[in-house]
Amino acid sequence: MHGTDLLLLLVGSLAVATLARRLSWSAPLLLVAVGLAVSFIPGVPAFELDPDLILLLVLPPLLYSAALDSSYLNIKANLKPIGLLSVGLVLATMAVVGFVAHWLIPGLSLAAAFVLGAVVAPPDAVAAVSIGRRLGLPRRTMTILAGESLANDASALTAFRVAVAAATGTAAVSFGNSVVAFLVSALGGIVIGYVLGVVVHWVRMRIGDGVLESALGMLVPFGTYLLAESVHVSGVLAVVVAGLYLGHNSPRAGYATRLQETAVWRSADVLLESLVFALIGLQLPSVITSQITMHVGVTAAILLVVTIVIRFVWVFPATYLPRFLSKKVRAREPDPGWRGVVVVSWAGMRGVVSLAAAAAIPPSMPGRDMVLFCAFVITVGTLLLQGLTLPMLIKKLGVRGDEQQSDNLAEAQVQHRAAEVSVTRLDEAIAQQAAPEYIVDRLRNIAEMRGNAAWERLGRQETESPAAAHRRLRRVMLEAEREVFVAARDAREIDDEVLRRVLRELDLEEARLSRDE
C-alpha cells in the first residue's frame, strides 16, 4: 500500500464516518458495507492488512482509549460475567468452531482448524457499544460488553499463538503446556500493565505541565504493549490494565491533562476505527484464491451460524446457572432478565483483531487460504447480520437502562453538598484575605446555580428553568464576544496570539455550559 493510497483510504473512511454520524447510522457497519462495495470496483488497489501494523499501531491505542473511559469499579463488580465471556466463551468458541471446521473441510488438520477457532473467537464490541450507548442499554450490560472486549483479545491471541505453534510444528504443544503458557501470559501482562500504570501516574503527578503529561500518556499504549510482548506476555492485557489504572486515577491529575487527553483519544478513536472497518470491507479480493470453492463458501456460512449459536449456548447457562446454584449470587447480582441476555448473546460482532490474527498466520501453515476466507466471512457476516439487526432487536425487546433518574438524583445530592463545601472554603479564604464584595457575590451565585442546575435535571419542566435560561443567554453573549474579537483581529487591532488566548477562555466556558445541560 503506497502513501497516496493510505491517505485516500483515511480521507474516504473519515468521509463515510461523517456521513454515518450525520444520518445517525452505525459508522462501523456503513464503513464495512462501503468497503465491500469499493472492493468490486476495477482498478482499486489492494489494501491488505499488515498484522504487525494492526497489532502494534492500531489495537493498543484503541484498547487503551476504551480502558481510560471504562469504570474500574464497575468492571470489578462484574468480573465474573466478564471473565466467563472473555476467557470461557473464547475458549469454547475456539473449540467448537475448530471441531466443526475440521469435520467439514477435507484436509484441514485439527490444529489448523483450532487456529481458525481462535481467530474468530473474540468479538469486537466497538459496534455493539456504539449502538448500545445510542439506544440507552442498561449500564451493567454496557459494562459487561465493554469489559469483555477489553480482555477477550488477550485470551484469543494467546490461544492463537498456541494453535499456530501446533499447526506449524514449531513447538511441542500439550494441554498442560498450553494452560501454563496462558496463565503466564495473562498474569505477566497484568503485572506489567499495573506497574507501568503506577509509574506513569507517579511521573505525571510531578511534571506539572498538561501538554507534557498528555504527550507521555500518548506513549503509554505503545510502550506498554512492546515491553510486555518483548518478555513474551500479553501486551493486550498490559495495555488494558495500564489504561484502567490511569483512567481510575485521572481525577487526581490536572484539568488540562484531562481535557487534552479526552480530545486526543476521541479523535484517535474515530480515525483508527474508521480505518480498520473500511479495511475489513476492502479485504474481499485478498482472501479469494483458487482454493476457495463453492464447498468452502458453504462451509464458511455454516461456521458463521455456529459462531453465532455458540454464544447463545454459552451466555444463557453462564448467566442463570450461578444464580440457580447460589443464593449469594441471587442476592448480590440483579436479575438481568431474559431480554437483556438475548441482547448480550446477539452482540457478538467480530472485528479487525480476527482479520489481523488471520493475516498473521504463517504462509507455511497448511490450509491457510481456507482459514483466511472463513475468518473473513465470519467477521463480515457477524458485523452486517448482527450489527444491522441489533438496534431493531433492542427496540423490539424494550431493553433500556433506568439509571438516568437515579444518576441525576445522586448527582444533585452530591452537587448540593459540594456547593456547601465550596462556599465554606470561600468564607475561610475571605477570612484570611479579603476580596471585593462583588467578586464574593458572583462566586456565591455560581455555586448556587451549579447546585440548582443538578436538581432541575431531576424534573425538567416545559417552562425554561433559571439555569437553562442562564446557559442560553450566556451562549448568546459568548458568541457576541467572539465576533468582536475576530473582527478586531481582522482589522489588525489585536494579534492572532491575543485572539487565540481569548478564544480558549471563551471555549472553556462554553464547554462548561454544555456539560451542565
Short mmCIF file of C-alpha atoms in Angstrom, two decimals:
data_model
loop_
_atom_site.label_atom_id
_atom_site.label_comp_id
_atom_site.label_asym_id
_atom_site.label_seq_id
_atom_site.Cartn_x
_atom_site.Cartn_y
_atom_site.Cartn_z
CA MET A 1 0.00 0.00 0.00
CA HIS A 2 1.51 3.32 -1.11
CA GLY A 3 1.38 6.51 0.91
CA THR A 4 -1.10 8.08 -1.50
CA ASP A 5 -3.39 5.04 -1.26
CA LEU A 6 -3.26 5.17 2.53
CA LEU A 7 -4.07 8.89 2.53
CA LEU A 8 -7.03 8.34 0.19
CA LEU A 9 -8.20 5.48 2.40
CA LEU A 10 -8.05 7.66 5.52
CA VAL A 11 -9.86 10.56 3.84
CA GLY A 12 -12.51 8.27 2.38
CA SER A 13 -13.01 6.47 5.71
CA LEU A 14 -13.50 9.75 7.57
CA ALA A 15 -15.94 10.95 4.89
CA VAL A 16 -18.05 7.79 5.29
CA ALA A 17 -17.88 8.05 9.09
CA THR A 18 -19.00 11.69 8.87
CA LEU A 19 -21.95 10.71 6.69
CA ALA A 20 -22.91 7.96 9.13
CA ARG A 21 -22.89 10.39 12.05
CA ARG A 22 -24.99 12.95 10.19
CA LEU A 23 -27.55 10.27 9.33
CA SER A 24 -27.37 8.67 12.82
CA TRP A 25 -26.31 5.36 11.29
CA SER A 26 -23.75 2.93 12.66
CA ALA A 27 -20.40 4.11 11.29
CA PRO A 28 -18.64 0.70 11.58
CA LEU A 29 -21.37 -1.05 9.60
CA LEU A 30 -21.54 1.60 6.89
CA LEU A 31 -17.74 1.56 6.56
CA VAL A 32 -17.71 -2.22 6.10
CA ALA A 33 -20.52 -2.06 3.54
CA VAL A 34 -18.86 0.74 1.57
CA GLY A 35 -15.52 -1.10 1.73
CA LEU A 36 -17.13 -4.22 0.31
CA ALA A 37 -18.74 -2.22 -2.50
CA VAL A 38 -15.49 -0.41 -3.34
CA SER A 39 -13.57 -3.70 -3.43
CA PHE A 40 -15.56 -4.68 -6.56
CA ILE A 41 -14.53 -1.55 -8.49
CA PRO A 42 -11.90 -2.40 -11.15
CA GLY A 43 -8.55 -0.74 -10.61
CA VAL A 44 -8.93 -0.26 -6.86
CA PRO A 45 -5.53 -1.01 -5.29
CA ALA A 46 -5.14 -4.00 -3.00
CA PHE A 47 -5.45 -2.99 0.65
CA GLU A 48 -4.03 -5.91 2.59
CA LEU A 49 -3.98 -5.97 6.38
CA ASP A 50 -0.50 -5.83 7.85
CA PRO A 51 -0.85 -7.81 11.10
CA ASP A 52 2.16 -6.11 12.68
CA LEU A 53 0.70 -2.70 11.86
CA ILE A 54 -2.70 -3.59 13.34
CA LEU A 55 -1.40 -5.33 16.45
CA LEU A 56 1.10 -2.58 17.28
CA LEU A 57 -0.22 0.72 15.93
CA VAL A 58 -3.99 0.21 15.92
CA LEU A 59 -5.04 -2.25 18.63
CA PRO A 60 -3.09 -0.80 21.60
CA PRO A 61 -4.39 2.80 21.28
CA LEU A 62 -7.97 1.61 20.74
CA LEU A 63 -7.83 -0.67 23.79
CA TYR A 64 -6.07 1.98 25.87
CA SER A 65 -8.64 4.63 25.00
CA ALA A 66 -11.51 2.26 25.82
CA ALA A 67 -9.86 1.36 29.13
CA LEU A 68 -9.42 5.03 30.05
CA ASP A 69 -13.16 5.56 29.58
CA SER A 70 -14.15 2.36 31.40
CA SER A 71 -15.06 2.17 35.05
CA TYR A 72 -12.62 0.07 37.07
CA LEU A 73 -15.20 -0.21 39.87
CA ASN A 74 -17.98 -1.39 37.53
CA ILE A 75 -15.66 -3.89 35.85
CA LYS A 76 -14.53 -5.18 39.24
CA ALA A 77 -18.17 -5.58 40.31
CA ASN A 78 -18.91 -7.59 37.14
CA LEU A 79 -15.65 -9.51 36.95
CA LYS A 80 -17.31 -12.94 36.95
CA PRO A 81 -19.59 -12.48 33.90
CA ILE A 82 -16.81 -10.61 32.09
CA GLY A 83 -14.38 -13.46 32.79
CA LEU A 84 -16.89 -16.08 31.64
CA LEU A 85 -17.24 -14.24 28.33
CA SER A 86 -13.68 -13.04 27.74
CA VAL A 87 -11.99 -16.33 28.68
CA GLY A 88 -14.58 -19.10 28.92
CA LEU A 89 -16.55 -18.19 25.79
CA VAL A 90 -13.38 -17.51 23.79
CA LEU A 91 -12.01 -20.97 24.52
CA ALA A 92 -15.40 -22.61 23.96
CA THR A 93 -15.77 -20.83 20.59
CA MET A 94 -12.27 -21.87 19.60
CA ALA A 95 -13.02 -25.50 20.41
CA VAL A 96 -16.47 -25.74 18.82
CA VAL A 97 -15.59 -23.85 15.63
CA GLY A 98 -12.35 -25.82 15.39
CA PHE A 99 -14.03 -29.23 15.61
CA VAL A 100 -16.80 -28.25 13.16
CA ALA A 101 -14.28 -26.80 10.67
CA HIS A 102 -12.10 -29.93 10.92
CA TRP A 103 -15.16 -32.08 10.26
CA LEU A 104 -16.48 -30.01 7.32
CA ILE A 105 -13.29 -29.07 5.44
CA PRO A 106 -11.46 -32.04 3.94
CA GLY A 107 -7.73 -31.99 4.56
CA LEU A 108 -7.84 -29.29 7.23
CA SER A 109 -5.92 -30.57 10.25
CA LEU A 110 -7.41 -30.23 13.73
CA ALA A 111 -4.62 -27.88 14.75
CA ALA A 112 -5.27 -25.61 11.75
CA ALA A 113 -9.00 -25.74 12.49
CA PHE A 114 -8.24 -24.60 16.05
CA VAL A 115 -6.29 -21.69 14.56
CA LEU A 116 -9.49 -20.66 12.77
CA GLY A 117 -11.44 -21.06 16.02
CA ALA A 118 -9.00 -18.82 17.88
CA VAL A 119 -9.09 -16.23 15.09
CA VAL A 120 -12.88 -15.79 15.19
CA ALA A 121 -13.28 -16.29 18.95
CA PRO A 122 -13.03 -12.66 20.21
CA PRO A 123 -15.99 -10.34 19.49
CA ASP A 124 -15.22 -6.67 18.93
CA ALA A 125 -17.60 -4.51 20.96
CA VAL A 126 -16.94 -1.23 19.13
CA ALA A 127 -20.07 -1.51 17.01
CA ALA A 128 -22.16 -3.06 19.80
CA VAL A 129 -21.16 -0.45 22.38
CA SER A 130 -21.81 2.44 19.99
CA ILE A 131 -25.28 1.04 19.24
CA GLY A 132 -25.98 0.30 22.89
CA ARG A 133 -24.91 3.75 24.02
CA ARG A 134 -27.12 5.39 21.40
CA LEU A 135 -30.15 3.30 22.39
CA GLY A 136 -29.57 3.52 26.15
CA LEU A 137 -28.77 -0.07 27.11
CA PRO A 138 -28.55 -0.73 30.88
CA ARG A 139 -25.21 0.25 32.39
CA ARG A 140 -24.44 -3.27 33.59
CA THR A 141 -24.96 -4.65 30.08
CA MET A 142 -22.69 -1.98 28.63
CA THR A 143 -20.05 -2.71 31.29
CA ILE A 144 -20.11 -6.43 30.52
CA LEU A 145 -19.84 -5.90 26.75
CA ALA A 146 -17.05 -3.34 27.09
CA GLY A 147 -15.20 -5.41 29.69
CA GLU A 148 -15.44 -8.49 27.50
CA SER A 149 -13.94 -6.65 24.54
CA LEU A 150 -11.06 -5.36 26.67
CA ALA A 151 -9.97 -8.80 27.85
CA ASN A 152 -11.05 -11.28 25.17
CA ASP A 153 -8.39 -10.20 22.67
CA ALA A 154 -5.70 -11.25 25.13
CA SER A 155 -7.12 -14.75 25.67
CA ALA A 156 -7.83 -15.22 21.96
CA LEU A 157 -4.38 -14.09 20.81
CA THR A 158 -2.70 -16.31 23.41
CA ALA A 159 -4.76 -19.28 22.27
CA PHE A 160 -3.99 -18.32 18.66
CA ARG A 161 -0.24 -18.47 19.24
CA VAL A 162 -0.53 -21.90 20.85
CA ALA A 163 -2.68 -23.21 18.00
CA VAL A 164 -0.33 -21.82 15.32
CA ALA A 165 2.64 -23.46 17.04
CA ALA A 166 0.79 -26.79 16.96
CA ALA A 167 -0.35 -26.38 13.34
CA THR A 168 3.10 -25.47 12.01
CA GLY A 169 5.01 -27.90 14.22
CA THR A 170 7.26 -25.15 15.58
CA ALA A 171 6.79 -26.25 19.18
CA ALA A 172 5.61 -29.26 21.12
CA VAL A 173 2.15 -28.46 22.45
CA SER A 174 0.23 -30.25 25.16
CA PHE A 175 -2.80 -29.32 27.24
CA GLY A 176 -0.69 -28.74 30.34
CA ASN A 177 1.83 -26.60 28.49
CA SER A 178 -1.00 -24.60 26.90
CA VAL A 179 -2.62 -23.85 30.27
CA VAL A 180 0.69 -22.81 31.79
CA ALA A 181 1.52 -20.59 28.82
CA PHE A 182 -1.92 -18.97 29.02
CA LEU A 183 -1.63 -18.24 32.75
CA VAL A 184 1.92 -16.92 32.49
CA SER A 185 0.97 -14.67 29.58
CA ALA A 186 -2.12 -13.29 31.34
CA LEU A 187 -0.58 -12.78 34.78
CA GLY A 188 2.59 -11.31 33.30
CA GLY A 189 0.58 -8.84 31.24
CA ILE A 190 -1.46 -7.80 34.27
CA VAL A 191 1.64 -7.23 36.39
CA ILE A 192 3.47 -5.21 33.73
CA GLY A 193 0.38 -3.11 33.00
CA TYR A 194 -0.18 -2.35 36.68
CA VAL A 195 3.46 -1.49 37.36
CA LEU A 196 3.70 0.80 34.33
CA GLY A 197 0.39 2.43 35.24
CA VAL A 198 1.67 3.21 38.73
CA VAL A 199 4.99 4.54 37.42
CA VAL A 200 3.40 6.71 34.71
CA HIS A 201 0.86 8.13 37.16
CA TRP A 202 3.63 8.94 39.67
CA VAL A 203 5.69 10.69 36.98
CA ARG A 204 2.74 12.64 35.58
CA MET A 205 1.74 13.91 39.01
CA ARG A 206 5.18 15.51 39.29
CA ILE A 207 5.50 17.01 35.80
CA GLY A 208 3.04 19.84 36.36
CA ASP A 209 2.65 20.53 32.63
CA GLY A 210 -0.56 19.42 30.91
CA VAL A 211 1.00 19.21 27.45
CA LEU A 212 3.89 17.02 28.62
CA GLU A 213 1.55 14.86 30.69
CA SER A 214 -0.66 14.28 27.65
CA ALA A 215 2.38 13.54 25.48
CA LEU A 216 3.56 10.93 27.98
CA GLY A 217 0.06 9.43 28.01
CA MET A 218 0.17 9.00 24.24
CA LEU A 219 3.27 6.81 24.59
CA VAL A 220 1.73 4.53 27.21
CA PRO A 221 -0.20 2.08 24.98
CA PHE A 222 2.66 1.54 22.55
CA GLY A 223 5.39 1.33 25.18
CA THR A 224 3.34 -0.97 27.40
CA TYR A 225 2.48 -3.29 24.53
CA LEU A 226 6.06 -3.51 23.26
CA LEU A 227 7.51 -4.09 26.73
CA ALA A 228 5.04 -6.87 27.54
CA GLU A 229 5.45 -8.58 24.18
CA SER A 230 9.25 -8.38 24.46
CA VAL A 231 9.11 -10.62 27.54
CA HIS A 232 6.51 -12.90 25.90
CA VAL A 233 3.47 -11.98 27.98
CA SER A 234 0.16 -10.47 26.92
CA GLY A 235 0.69 -6.96 25.61
CA VAL A 236 -3.06 -6.55 25.19
CA LEU A 237 -3.78 -7.21 28.87
CA ALA A 238 -0.89 -4.97 29.89
CA VAL A 239 -2.34 -2.07 27.87
CA VAL A 240 -5.83 -2.64 29.31
CA VAL A 241 -4.62 -2.76 32.91
CA ALA A 242 -2.46 0.35 32.48
CA GLY A 243 -5.41 2.18 30.91
CA LEU A 244 -7.80 1.13 33.68
CA TYR A 245 -5.36 2.26 36.38
CA LEU A 246 -4.64 5.63 34.76
CA GLY A 247 -8.30 6.22 33.96
CA HIS A 248 -9.32 5.43 37.54
CA ASN A 249 -6.72 7.86 38.87
CA SER A 250 -7.26 10.60 36.26
CA PRO A 251 -9.32 12.76 38.70
CA ARG A 252 -6.09 13.30 40.63
CA ALA A 253 -4.36 14.73 37.54
CA GLY A 254 -4.63 18.32 36.31
CA TYR A 255 -7.68 19.63 34.45
CA ALA A 256 -5.61 20.47 31.35
CA THR A 257 -4.43 16.86 31.06
CA ARG A 258 -7.98 15.52 31.25
CA LEU A 259 -9.31 17.98 28.68
CA GLN A 260 -6.48 17.35 26.24
CA GLU A 261 -6.47 13.57 26.61
CA THR A 262 -10.21 13.35 26.07
CA ALA A 263 -9.98 15.32 22.82
CA VAL A 264 -6.86 13.47 21.60
CA TRP A 265 -8.09 9.94 22.24
CA ARG A 266 -11.59 10.57 20.89
CA SER A 267 -10.09 11.91 17.68
CA ALA A 268 -7.71 8.94 17.50
CA ASP A 269 -10.61 6.53 18.07
CA VAL A 270 -12.61 7.97 15.18
CA LEU A 271 -9.61 7.88 12.83
CA LEU A 272 -8.43 4.37 13.71
CA GLU A 273 -11.91 2.82 13.89
CA SER A 274 -12.83 4.34 10.53
CA LEU A 275 -9.62 2.99 9.02
CA VAL A 276 -9.92 -0.56 10.33
CA PHE A 277 -13.61 -1.06 9.49
CA ALA A 278 -13.02 0.24 5.97
CA LEU A 279 -10.08 -2.17 5.68
CA ILE A 280 -12.31 -5.06 6.73
CA GLY A 281 -14.61 -4.40 3.80
CA LEU A 282 -11.72 -3.95 1.38
CA GLN A 283 -10.22 -7.36 2.20
CA LEU A 284 -12.51 -9.33 -0.11
CA PRO A 285 -10.14 -9.55 -3.14
CA SER A 286 -7.18 -10.61 -1.00
CA VAL A 287 -8.96 -13.59 0.63
CA ILE A 288 -10.45 -15.13 -2.53
CA THR A 289 -7.98 -17.58 -4.08
CA SER A 290 -8.20 -20.52 -6.45
CA GLN A 291 -8.65 -22.87 -3.48
CA ILE A 292 -11.92 -21.20 -2.48
CA THR A 293 -14.61 -23.47 -3.91
CA MET A 294 -18.36 -23.50 -3.51
CA HIS A 295 -17.95 -26.13 -0.79
CA VAL A 296 -15.63 -23.85 1.19
CA GLY A 297 -18.12 -20.97 0.78
CA VAL A 298 -20.98 -23.08 2.14
CA THR A 299 -18.74 -24.29 4.96
CA ALA A 300 -17.86 -20.69 5.86
CA ALA A 301 -21.57 -19.84 6.03
CA ILE A 302 -22.20 -22.83 8.31
CA LEU A 303 -19.30 -21.76 10.56
CA LEU A 304 -20.81 -18.27 10.70
CA VAL A 305 -24.03 -19.78 12.06
CA VAL A 306 -22.07 -21.96 14.51
CA THR A 307 -20.14 -18.91 15.76
CA ILE A 308 -23.39 -17.04 16.42
CA VAL A 309 -25.17 -20.00 18.03
CA ILE A 310 -22.34 -20.95 20.39
CA ARG A 311 -22.58 -17.51 22.01
CA PHE A 312 -26.26 -18.15 22.86
CA VAL A 313 -25.49 -21.66 24.08
CA TRP A 314 -22.80 -20.23 26.38
CA VAL A 315 -24.35 -16.96 27.60
CA PHE A 316 -27.68 -18.29 28.86
CA PRO A 317 -26.25 -21.06 31.14
CA ALA A 318 -23.40 -18.78 32.23
CA THR A 319 -25.99 -16.20 33.29
CA TYR A 320 -28.57 -18.39 35.00
CA LEU A 321 -26.66 -21.40 36.38
CA PRO A 322 -24.73 -19.36 39.00
CA ARG A 323 -28.00 -17.69 40.04
CA PHE A 324 -29.72 -21.07 40.30
CA LEU A 325 -26.92 -22.66 42.32
CA SER A 326 -26.03 -19.81 44.70
CA LYS A 327 -28.21 -17.66 46.96
CA LYS A 328 -25.32 -15.22 47.34
CA VAL A 329 -25.24 -14.62 43.62
CA ARG A 330 -29.01 -14.05 43.54
CA ALA A 331 -28.74 -11.59 46.41
CA ARG A 332 -25.67 -9.78 45.06
CA GLU A 333 -26.44 -9.54 41.35
CA PRO A 334 -29.64 -8.10 39.86
CA ASP A 335 -31.73 -10.33 37.62
CA PRO A 336 -30.68 -9.40 34.07
CA GLY A 337 -33.94 -10.65 32.56
CA TRP A 338 -34.06 -12.87 29.51
CA ARG A 339 -34.34 -9.90 27.17
CA GLY A 340 -31.02 -8.49 28.34
CA VAL A 341 -29.38 -11.90 27.97
CA VAL A 342 -30.65 -12.14 24.39
CA VAL A 343 -29.13 -8.74 23.59
CA VAL A 344 -25.74 -9.76 25.04
CA SER A 345 -25.92 -13.04 23.12
CA TRP A 346 -26.64 -11.26 19.84
CA ALA A 347 -23.93 -8.61 20.35
CA GLY A 348 -21.14 -10.85 19.11
CA MET A 349 -19.82 -8.96 16.11
CA ARG A 350 -16.24 -9.78 15.14
CA GLY A 351 -13.77 -7.10 14.11
CA VAL A 352 -10.30 -6.22 12.98
CA VAL A 353 -8.50 -8.39 15.55
CA SER A 354 -9.88 -11.50 13.87
CA LEU A 355 -8.66 -10.47 10.43
CA ALA A 356 -5.32 -9.24 11.76
CA ALA A 357 -4.75 -12.56 13.50
CA ALA A 358 -5.74 -14.42 10.32
CA ALA A 359 -3.30 -12.33 8.29
CA ALA A 360 -0.58 -13.22 10.81
CA ILE A 361 -0.90 -16.96 10.12
CA PRO A 362 2.41 -18.16 8.68
CA PRO A 363 2.24 -18.94 4.92
CA SER A 364 3.71 -22.35 5.68
CA MET A 365 0.61 -23.49 7.59
CA PRO A 366 -1.44 -25.96 5.53
CA GLY A 367 -4.96 -24.67 4.82
CA ARG A 368 -4.06 -21.03 5.44
CA ASP A 369 -6.12 -19.72 2.49
CA MET A 370 -9.26 -21.53 3.64
CA VAL A 371 -8.81 -20.28 7.21
CA LEU A 372 -8.38 -16.73 5.93
CA PHE A 373 -11.52 -16.93 3.81
CA CYS A 374 -13.64 -18.43 6.60
CA ALA A 375 -12.40 -15.80 9.04
CA PHE A 376 -13.37 -13.07 6.57
CA VAL A 377 -16.86 -14.48 6.04
CA ILE A 378 -17.46 -14.84 9.79
CA THR A 379 -16.14 -11.37 10.58
CA VAL A 380 -18.09 -9.54 7.88
CA GLY A 381 -21.14 -11.77 8.36
CA THR A 382 -21.43 -11.03 12.06
CA LEU A 383 -20.82 -7.32 11.52
CA LEU A 384 -23.55 -6.99 8.90
CA LEU A 385 -26.05 -9.58 10.12
CA GLN A 386 -25.89 -8.90 13.84
CA GLY A 387 -24.86 -5.27 13.61
CA LEU A 388 -27.72 -4.29 11.30
CA THR A 389 -30.35 -6.11 13.36
CA LEU A 390 -29.09 -5.33 16.88
CA PRO A 391 -30.77 -1.88 17.10
CA MET A 392 -34.10 -3.37 15.98
CA LEU A 393 -33.73 -6.21 18.50
CA ILE A 394 -33.00 -3.80 21.36
CA LYS A 395 -36.05 -1.68 20.49
CA LYS A 396 -38.29 -4.70 19.96
CA LEU A 397 -37.37 -6.25 23.31
CA GLY A 398 -37.55 -2.90 25.10
CA VAL A 399 -34.16 -3.31 26.78
CA ARG A 400 -33.35 0.09 28.19
CA GLY A 401 -31.47 1.33 31.23
CA ASP A 402 -33.23 3.21 34.01
CA GLU A 403 -30.13 4.74 35.58
CA GLN A 404 -30.67 8.31 34.39
CA GLN A 405 -33.09 9.32 37.13
CA SER A 406 -31.04 7.72 39.89
CA ASP A 407 -27.86 9.26 38.42
CA ASN A 408 -29.48 12.70 38.40
CA LEU A 409 -30.64 12.29 42.00
CA ALA A 410 -27.20 11.15 43.19
CA GLU A 411 -25.53 13.98 41.27
CA ALA A 412 -27.93 16.55 42.71
CA GLN A 413 -27.29 15.38 46.27
CA VAL A 414 -23.52 15.40 45.88
CA GLN A 415 -23.57 18.69 43.95
CA HIS A 416 -25.57 20.29 46.77
CA ARG A 417 -23.00 19.06 49.29
CA ALA A 418 -20.15 20.20 47.05
CA ALA A 419 -21.69 23.68 46.74
CA GLU A 420 -21.97 23.96 50.52
CA VAL A 421 -18.34 22.89 50.98
CA SER A 422 -17.15 25.31 48.26
CA VAL A 423 -18.97 28.22 49.94
CA THR A 424 -17.44 27.24 53.31
CA ARG A 425 -13.97 27.23 51.72
CA LEU A 426 -14.77 30.59 50.16
CA ASP A 427 -15.62 32.04 53.57
CA GLU A 428 -12.40 30.62 55.03
CA ALA A 429 -10.35 32.13 52.20
CA ILE A 430 -12.03 35.53 52.66
CA ALA A 431 -11.32 35.41 56.38
CA GLN A 432 -7.62 35.01 55.59
CA GLN A 433 -7.52 37.61 52.84
CA ALA A 434 -10.35 39.99 51.99
CA ALA A 435 -11.74 40.30 48.45
CA PRO A 436 -14.09 42.78 46.74
CA GLU A 437 -17.72 42.19 47.69
CA TYR A 438 -18.95 41.93 44.10
CA ILE A 439 -16.45 39.14 43.43
CA VAL A 440 -17.64 37.25 46.51
CA ASP A 441 -21.30 37.64 45.49
CA ARG A 442 -20.56 36.41 41.98
CA LEU A 443 -18.78 33.32 43.30
CA ARG A 444 -21.66 32.55 45.68
CA ASN A 445 -24.12 32.87 42.79
CA ILE A 446 -22.07 30.44 40.68
CA ALA A 447 -22.07 27.86 43.48
CA GLU A 448 -25.80 28.27 43.99
CA MET A 449 -26.52 27.98 40.26
CA ARG A 450 -24.48 24.79 39.90
CA GLY A 451 -26.30 23.25 42.84
CA ASN A 452 -29.72 24.23 41.50
CA ALA A 453 -28.95 23.03 37.97
CA ALA A 454 -28.45 19.47 39.18
CA TRP A 455 -31.82 19.48 40.98
CA GLU A 456 -33.54 20.96 37.94
CA ARG A 457 -32.43 18.00 35.81
CA LEU A 458 -34.46 15.70 38.07
CA GLY A 459 -37.76 17.14 36.87
CA ARG A 460 -37.40 19.03 33.64
CA GLN A 461 -40.40 21.25 33.18
CA GLU A 462 -41.88 22.58 29.97
CA THR A 463 -41.03 26.11 31.08
CA GLU A 464 -37.40 27.11 30.87
CA SER A 465 -35.53 26.70 34.15
CA PRO A 466 -33.34 29.52 35.51
CA ALA A 467 -30.18 27.51 34.83
CA ALA A 468 -31.26 26.75 31.26
CA ALA A 469 -32.03 30.42 30.69
CA HIS A 470 -28.59 31.32 32.02
CA ARG A 471 -26.92 28.86 29.63
CA ARG A 472 -28.92 30.09 26.63
CA LEU A 473 -28.28 33.77 27.29
CA ARG A 474 -24.64 33.25 28.22
CA ARG A 475 -24.06 31.46 24.88
CA VAL A 476 -25.50 34.47 23.07
CA MET A 477 -23.07 36.71 24.95
CA LEU A 478 -20.11 34.42 24.27
CA GLU A 479 -20.84 34.37 20.54
CA ALA A 480 -21.03 38.15 20.53
CA GLU A 481 -17.66 38.39 22.28
CA ARG A 482 -16.12 36.02 19.72
CA GLU A 483 -17.43 38.10 16.83
CA VAL A 484 -15.95 41.29 18.29
CA PHE A 485 -12.51 39.74 18.86
CA VAL A 486 -12.42 38.11 15.41
CA ALA A 487 -13.38 41.43 13.80
CA ALA A 488 -10.65 43.16 15.82
CA ARG A 489 -8.10 40.58 14.61
CA ASP A 490 -9.20 41.03 11.00
CA ALA A 491 -8.85 44.82 11.42
CA ARG A 492 -5.34 44.23 12.88
CA GLU A 493 -6.30 45.81 16.19
CA ILE A 494 -5.07 42.70 18.01
CA ASP A 495 -2.64 39.92 17.14
CA ASP A 496 -3.61 36.30 16.48
CA GLU A 497 -1.85 35.35 19.71
CA VAL A 498 -4.28 37.53 21.66
CA LEU A 499 -7.24 36.09 19.76
CA ARG A 500 -6.21 32.50 20.48
CA ARG A 501 -5.81 33.22 24.19
CA VAL A 502 -9.25 34.85 24.43
CA LEU A 503 -10.95 32.16 22.33
CA ARG A 504 -9.58 29.45 24.62
CA GLU A 505 -11.13 31.19 27.64
CA LEU A 506 -14.47 31.57 25.85
CA ASP A 507 -14.36 27.98 24.57
CA LEU A 508 -13.67 26.57 28.03
CA GLU A 509 -16.61 28.49 29.46
CA GLU A 510 -18.92 27.26 26.69
CA ALA A 511 -17.69 23.71 27.25
CA ARG A 512 -18.67 24.06 30.92
CA LEU A 513 -22.12 25.30 29.90
CA SER A 514 -22.57 22.27 27.63
CA ARG A 515 -21.52 19.96 30.47
CA ASP A 516 -24.19 21.44 32.76
CA GLU A 517 -27.01 20.55 30.37
#
